[in-house]
XYZ file of C-alpha atoms in Angstrom:
333
model
C 31.363 25.144 41.785
C 32.833 21.774 42.744
C 35.669 20.443 40.592
C 34.796 16.846 41.485
C 34.016 14.783 38.362
C 30.396 14.180 37.410
C 29.943 10.434 36.927
C 26.853 9.187 35.078
C 25.572 5.834 36.350
C 22.940 4.142 34.213
C 20.420 2.011 36.101
C 20.908 -1.106 33.963
C 18.147 -3.660 33.488
C 15.562 -2.497 36.054
C 14.403 -6.050 36.789
C 17.972 -7.123 37.549
C 20.425 -6.263 40.290
C 21.485 -2.940 38.754
C 19.280 -0.824 41.043
C 20.271 -2.950 44.057
C 24.006 -2.519 43.604
C 23.692 1.193 42.808
C 21.791 1.787 46.038
C 24.350 -0.244 47.989
C 27.424 1.318 46.347
C 26.182 4.849 47.016
C 25.889 4.169 50.738
C 29.640 4.779 50.907
C 31.931 7.757 50.381
C 32.850 8.901 46.865
C 35.025 11.820 45.789
C 32.699 12.621 42.907
C 29.292 13.896 41.884
C 27.452 10.697 40.880
C 24.315 11.109 38.777
C 22.022 8.111 38.335
C 20.161 8.076 35.037
C 16.959 6.214 35.798
C 13.502 6.101 37.278
C 13.392 7.742 40.745
C 10.224 5.882 41.761
C 11.729 2.540 40.772
C 14.834 3.303 42.823
C 12.766 4.323 45.843
C 10.697 1.136 45.584
C 13.833 -1.014 45.355
C 15.452 0.736 48.316
C 12.337 0.106 50.398
C 12.313 -3.558 49.371
C 15.978 -3.839 50.370
C 15.438 -2.002 53.642
C 17.926 0.730 52.670
C 17.510 4.288 53.909
C 18.039 6.590 50.945
C 17.155 10.100 49.905
C 16.282 10.478 46.235
C 17.057 13.906 44.829
C 15.681 14.780 41.397
C 18.043 16.727 39.133
C 16.980 19.029 36.308
C 20.418 18.849 34.685
C 23.761 17.125 35.383
C 25.509 20.343 36.419
C 23.139 20.640 39.389
C 24.788 17.580 40.920
C 26.500 18.126 44.262
C 29.391 16.261 45.915
C 28.206 12.839 47.023
C 26.630 12.329 50.418
C 26.319 8.657 51.468
C 22.751 7.468 51.074
C 21.730 10.281 48.731
C 20.765 9.285 45.182
C 21.010 12.176 42.735
C 18.822 11.123 39.823
C 18.351 12.498 36.339
C 14.776 11.234 35.832
C 13.873 8.787 33.071
C 10.609 6.877 33.581
C 10.104 3.175 32.972
C 7.146 2.283 30.755
C 5.717 -0.286 33.186
C 6.030 -0.832 36.901
C 9.171 -2.885 37.458
C 9.012 -6.217 39.277
C 12.433 -7.457 40.476
C 13.416 -10.642 38.688
C 10.728 -10.331 35.995
C 11.846 -9.065 32.591
C 9.438 -6.759 30.756
C 10.041 -5.945 27.097
C 8.066 -2.717 27.556
C 10.941 -1.370 29.652
C 13.625 -2.144 27.050
C 13.379 1.318 25.407
C 13.917 2.810 28.870
C 17.226 0.963 29.173
C 18.400 2.144 25.758
C 17.331 5.698 26.589
C 19.459 5.765 29.750
C 22.492 4.628 27.753
C 21.928 7.264 25.083
C 21.535 10.042 27.640
C 24.730 8.972 29.406
C 26.785 8.623 26.241
C 25.608 11.870 24.648
C 26.076 13.640 27.969
C 29.716 12.549 28.007
C 30.212 13.648 24.402
C 28.684 17.042 25.206
C 30.837 17.518 28.300
C 27.980 17.285 30.818
C 29.439 14.101 32.319
C 33.091 13.189 32.866
C 32.488 9.434 32.619
C 29.765 6.811 32.422
C 29.478 3.653 34.527
C 27.142 0.891 33.371
C 25.536 -1.804 35.533
C 24.447 -4.919 33.608
C 21.715 -5.021 30.974
C 19.879 -8.017 29.521
C 20.797 -8.337 25.834
C 17.984 -10.764 25.089
C 15.165 -8.496 26.210
C 16.676 -5.542 24.350
C 16.864 -7.559 21.127
C 13.201 -8.538 21.506
C 12.292 -4.943 20.643
C 13.740 -5.478 17.164
C 16.862 -3.496 18.040
C 20.098 -5.395 17.491
C 22.015 -5.002 20.759
C 25.234 -6.990 21.037
C 26.571 -5.197 24.116
C 27.468 -1.941 25.820
C 30.814 -1.789 24.030
C 29.283 -1.884 20.564
C 26.500 0.504 21.601
C 28.924 3.206 22.735
C 31.233 2.538 19.781
C 28.361 3.333 17.407
C 27.093 6.259 19.480
C 30.558 7.835 19.547
C 31.266 6.948 15.907
C 34.533 5.315 16.983
C 36.059 3.069 14.306
C 37.989 0.888 16.746
C 37.595 0.094 20.434
C 39.529 -2.132 22.832
C 38.107 -4.267 25.623
C 40.102 -4.281 28.847
C 39.322 -5.776 32.240
C 41.117 -4.682 35.377
C 41.403 -6.038 38.910
C 43.698 -5.258 41.806
C 46.136 -7.862 40.499
C 46.297 -7.052 36.775
C 44.915 -5.416 33.656
C 44.129 -7.532 30.592
C 43.279 -6.128 27.141
C 42.191 -8.187 24.136
C 43.275 -8.200 20.505
C 40.083 -10.097 19.557
C 36.914 -10.345 21.634
C 33.832 -12.473 20.985
C 34.942 -14.785 18.182
C 34.729 -18.574 17.775
C 38.121 -20.203 18.275
C 38.251 -21.300 14.641
C 38.098 -17.666 13.480
C 40.768 -16.265 15.799
C 43.989 -17.033 13.840
C 42.654 -15.232 10.773
C 41.680 -12.224 12.871
C 45.202 -11.840 14.302
C 46.589 -9.487 11.649
C 49.369 -6.881 11.765
C 46.776 -4.121 11.392
C 44.642 -5.412 14.261
C 47.571 -5.896 16.629
C 48.965 -2.452 15.787
C 45.616 -0.706 16.191
C 44.866 -2.357 19.541
C 48.386 -1.849 20.934
C 48.460 1.838 19.997
C 45.018 2.477 21.507
C 46.001 0.598 24.664
C 49.299 2.488 24.984
C 47.567 5.851 24.491
C 44.778 5.245 27.007
C 47.152 3.828 29.630
C 48.930 7.172 29.387
C 45.931 9.485 29.179
C 43.338 7.646 31.270
C 45.588 5.947 33.828
C 48.427 8.439 34.106
C 51.142 5.874 33.239
C 53.906 7.791 31.485
C 55.701 4.791 29.974
C 53.341 1.789 29.898
C 54.951 -1.629 29.882
C 52.755 -4.173 28.098
C 53.213 -7.954 28.129
C 52.018 -9.597 24.910
C 50.755 -13.178 24.776
C 51.617 -15.482 21.942
C 48.728 -17.137 20.132
C 49.993 -20.715 20.160
C 51.191 -22.971 23.003
C 54.712 -21.987 24.085
C 54.320 -18.933 21.810
C 54.729 -21.189 18.791
C 57.900 -23.002 19.898
C 59.980 -21.377 17.121
C 57.361 -22.244 14.526
C 56.943 -25.892 15.461
C 53.549 -25.241 17.113
C 52.293 -22.607 14.694
C 53.767 -19.757 12.671
C 51.535 -16.832 13.707
C 54.202 -15.579 16.111
C 56.961 -15.621 13.460
C 54.891 -14.396 10.528
C 52.598 -11.854 12.199
C 53.082 -11.081 15.886
C 56.860 -10.643 16.199
C 57.290 -8.376 13.131
C 54.372 -6.208 14.300
C 55.782 -5.890 17.812
C 59.187 -4.927 16.402
C 57.550 -2.207 14.316
C 55.696 -0.860 17.350
C 58.830 -0.923 19.483
C 60.523 1.271 16.878
C 57.727 3.778 17.553
C 58.557 3.862 21.259
C 56.144 1.301 22.712
C 57.448 -0.907 25.538
C 56.184 -4.329 24.488
C 57.475 -7.589 25.958
C 56.841 -10.791 24.042
C 55.267 -12.680 22.558
C 55.349 -14.744 25.751
C 53.758 -18.147 26.414
C 50.372 -17.498 28.030
C 50.804 -20.389 30.478
C 53.746 -18.658 32.197
C 53.061 -14.979 31.493
C 50.475 -14.720 34.295
C 53.009 -15.189 37.098
C 54.478 -12.691 39.529
C 57.823 -12.861 37.745
C 56.314 -11.055 34.768
C 53.271 -9.249 36.179
C 55.134 -7.379 38.905
C 56.969 -5.325 36.269
C 54.047 -4.798 33.882
C 51.170 -2.331 33.522
C 48.959 -4.489 31.309
C 48.729 -7.820 29.495
C 47.640 -7.926 25.867
C 45.976 -11.281 25.197
C 45.240 -12.559 21.704
C 41.722 -13.786 22.465
C 38.948 -13.673 25.054
C 39.472 -16.949 26.896
C 43.248 -16.656 26.876
C 43.401 -13.740 29.298
C 40.063 -13.229 30.994
C 39.742 -16.549 32.862
C 42.958 -15.759 34.751
C 41.815 -12.248 35.640
C 38.343 -13.360 36.690
C 39.760 -16.193 38.783
C 41.923 -13.726 40.657
C 39.345 -10.981 41.072
C 35.797 -11.899 40.032
C 33.255 -9.634 41.669
C 35.864 -6.942 42.176
C 36.952 -6.427 38.579
C 35.924 -3.773 36.096
C 35.305 -3.790 32.355
C 36.757 -0.737 30.570
C 36.216 0.292 26.958
C 39.291 1.949 25.465
C 39.479 3.807 22.169
C 36.352 5.897 22.818
C 36.381 9.707 23.114
C 34.590 9.189 26.446
C 35.368 7.244 29.620
C 33.226 4.154 30.114
C 33.563 1.495 32.795
C 31.287 -1.377 33.728
C 30.800 -4.290 36.098
C 32.203 -7.741 35.336
C 28.929 -9.644 35.837
C 25.386 -10.008 34.530
C 21.881 -9.038 35.616
C 21.454 -11.905 38.147
C 17.652 -11.757 37.977
C 17.341 -14.363 40.735
C 19.118 -12.036 43.188
C 17.229 -8.839 42.337
C 15.465 -7.404 45.358
C 16.835 -10.053 47.739
C 19.661 -8.043 49.269
C 22.140 -10.790 48.324
C 23.779 -9.039 45.364
C 27.306 -7.713 45.880
C 28.115 -4.168 44.794
C 31.868 -4.819 44.806
C 32.383 -4.696 41.055
C 30.236 -1.569 40.663
C 32.152 0.182 43.439
C 35.424 -0.631 41.657
C 33.964 0.500 38.312
C 32.882 3.835 39.798
C 36.281 4.396 41.398
C 38.063 3.582 38.133
C 35.818 6.075 36.339
C 36.669 8.734 38.922
C 40.403 8.054 38.686
C 40.352 8.016 34.882
C 38.373 11.278 34.753
C 40.824 12.949 37.130
C 43.817 11.678 35.141
C 42.301 12.940 31.889
C 41.752 16.386 33.383
C 45.351 16.525 34.572
C 46.634 15.455 31.152
C 44.550 18.165 29.447
C 45.326 20.926 31.927
């Protein structure tokens, strides 16, 4: 039996570019046993539309998966409700999307998969079913019954994790609390060790205010909240640098000696990362009992079935999932 990790890949929104980029990404070599959770007929139809030569292999169970062969799609079958038309959303297929996510997540929890990789879904069409769906992160957080999760994006140049995620700017200062910073920093430190194999992670921490508060003249959050919390965490052995001004932190001087940046809010850290590596970055959910990575882009309905969609981010997401699964196995061996 192969020791290569079994990586679940959900098919995403079937009318979007998810099927396209899966087909393209699996044309290359992978040191894993990738299992697509989706509709085999839909994948065959999309491959034909794209002019890609693929072999679709139906699997009865994840453990039947074999080491990857380029061009072979090993599929754990889940049928769409309606025939899928690229670029045309169909609310009837929304339960199919949710089913693929559930199968992948529960499969990871049960040990059938070593990680899950998620192409993009369309939140709007999922919510039209009456199911509140705010994103993959929240879906897997609820499925895994995880009280706290951390959003991190990674590119070749850097990793950026967030203390707060999707909040209006006016609500961010109140959400920057000692408890939140401590929880996020500890989860980040732990997963950098266990998932990335970094023995002593070095984390750069952004200040909240311009110039990291300028000694309190531009805001007191650094003095009252951030600095005392970082000092407490350092006493527990964490290597935290900061708080540093965000306008100078993202330079080679600092990044070359760091394993991750911890930003206080979404648009403080992610614009820099996406500028440096959009299309080749990966979204990673930390704090879960499972490994989950994702692409850094949306469904791109206008590109579905055209052959113009890039699989770069999915390829990076799959490779991160493989590396993280291998690191976890080594840590637990």
